[in-house]
Amino acid sequence: MITANEFISNSTPDIEKESKNLLDAIATDLNQGGFSTNTWVWDHISPGASLHVIVSVKDALSASGWSFDYELSETHNAVRYKVSPEEVSAVEGLNWL
């Protein structure tokens, strides 16, 4: 039986490739002004690695000020997602400027 660490280690190149492909597709969509719901079907990863791709993409978009809402398919071979600007609110009491 394969351990979780072995699975992730073996899947890392595919996770990185799929994360890049999905981020490229999202960037293309955003450059065309789209905020619609889209579907992405995994090309290069096993279903068990799909959550790692989602976390990677969600973290990258969040760091850039975008919200990534998603719904993973029952078989984990596809994801429906919507990207939108992340809402930012002022923090009370930080009027130091």
Short mmCIF file of C-alpha atoms in Angstrom, two decimals:
data_model
loop_
_atom_site.label_atom_id
_atom_site.label_comp_id
_atom_site.label_asym_id
_atom_site.label_seq_id
_atom_site.Cartn_x
_atom_site.Cartn_y
_atom_site.Cartn_z
CA MET A 1 0.00 0.00 0.00
CA ILE A 2 1.24 3.48 -0.86
CA THR A 3 1.52 6.10 1.88
CA ALA A 4 0.07 9.60 1.61
CA ASN A 5 3.57 11.07 1.38
CA GLU A 6 4.49 8.70 -1.44
CA PHE A 7 1.27 9.53 -3.27
CA ILE A 8 1.89 13.27 -3.04
CA SER A 9 5.54 12.87 -3.99
CA ASN A 10 4.65 10.76 -7.02
CA SER A 11 1.84 13.14 -8.03
CA THR A 12 3.69 16.45 -7.52
CA PRO A 13 4.80 16.95 -11.15
CA ASP A 14 1.26 16.31 -12.40
CA ILE A 15 -0.26 18.52 -9.70
CA GLU A 16 2.08 21.37 -10.67
CA LYS A 17 1.32 20.92 -14.37
CA GLU A 18 -2.44 20.80 -13.85
CA SER A 19 -2.33 23.81 -11.49
CA LYS A 20 -0.45 25.84 -14.11
CA ASN A 21 -2.85 24.79 -16.86
CA LEU A 22 -5.89 25.75 -14.79
CA LEU A 23 -4.36 29.08 -13.73
CA ASP A 24 -3.54 29.84 -17.38
CA ALA A 25 -7.15 29.10 -18.37
CA ILE A 26 -8.45 31.32 -15.56
CA ALA A 27 -6.08 34.15 -16.56
CA THR A 28 -7.27 33.92 -20.17
CA ASP A 29 -10.89 34.05 -19.04
CA LEU A 30 -10.26 37.04 -16.76
CA ASN A 31 -8.35 38.88 -19.51
CA GLN A 32 -11.47 38.52 -21.66
CA GLY A 33 -13.56 40.08 -18.88
CA GLY A 34 -15.27 36.88 -17.81
CA PHE A 35 -16.50 36.13 -14.32
CA SER A 36 -18.81 33.30 -15.36
CA THR A 37 -18.96 29.82 -13.91
CA ASN A 38 -16.65 27.46 -15.80
CA THR A 39 -15.84 23.77 -15.73
CA TRP A 40 -12.36 22.26 -15.77
CA VAL A 41 -11.74 18.57 -16.44
CA TRP A 42 -8.42 17.19 -15.17
CA ASP A 43 -6.03 16.03 -17.89
CA HIS A 44 -2.92 15.00 -16.01
CA ILE A 45 -3.82 13.94 -12.49
CA SER A 46 -5.49 11.13 -10.66
CA PRO A 47 -8.76 11.99 -8.91
CA GLY A 48 -7.08 11.82 -5.50
CA ALA A 49 -4.73 14.65 -6.40
CA SER A 50 -7.45 17.05 -7.54
CA LEU A 51 -7.85 18.63 -4.10
CA HIS A 52 -4.15 19.49 -4.10
CA VAL A 53 -4.63 21.34 -7.39
CA ILE A 54 -7.65 23.21 -6.03
CA VAL A 55 -5.75 24.31 -2.91
CA SER A 56 -2.80 25.43 -5.03
CA VAL A 57 -5.01 27.44 -7.39
CA LYS A 58 -7.13 28.89 -4.57
CA ASP A 59 -4.00 30.04 -2.69
CA ALA A 60 -2.44 31.59 -5.81
CA LEU A 61 -5.62 33.49 -6.69
CA SER A 62 -6.22 34.61 -3.10
CA ALA A 63 -2.70 36.04 -2.91
CA SER A 64 -3.56 38.07 -6.02
CA GLY A 65 -6.85 39.40 -4.65
CA TRP A 66 -9.25 36.94 -6.27
CA SER A 67 -11.87 34.67 -4.74
CA PHE A 68 -12.09 31.09 -6.08
CA ASP A 69 -15.39 29.35 -5.38
CA TYR A 70 -15.64 25.77 -6.57
CA GLU A 71 -17.61 22.55 -6.56
CA LEU A 72 -15.73 19.31 -7.16
CA SER A 73 -17.50 16.62 -9.17
CA GLU A 74 -18.59 13.46 -7.40
CA THR A 75 -15.85 11.46 -9.14
CA HIS A 76 -13.23 14.21 -8.55
CA ASN A 77 -12.39 14.31 -12.27
CA ALA A 78 -13.73 17.84 -12.85
CA VAL A 79 -14.40 21.07 -11.02
CA ARG A 80 -16.92 23.85 -11.58
CA TYR A 81 -15.55 27.18 -10.48
CA LYS A 82 -16.12 30.90 -10.45
CA VAL A 83 -13.44 33.53 -9.95
CA SER A 84 -14.37 36.98 -8.71
CA PRO A 85 -12.63 39.94 -7.09
CA GLU A 86 -12.10 39.31 -3.40
CA GLU A 87 -14.05 41.69 -1.21
CA VAL A 88 -11.85 43.86 0.96
CA SER A 89 -13.16 45.80 3.92
CA ALA A 90 -11.55 48.44 6.06
CA VAL A 91 -10.36 47.52 9.53
CA GLU A 92 -11.69 49.82 12.22
CA GLY A 93 -9.11 51.67 14.27
CA LEU A 94 -6.33 51.72 11.68
CA ASN A 95 -6.45 55.43 10.90
CA TRP A 96 -2.74 55.98 11.39
CA LEU A 97 -2.05 57.53 7.97
#
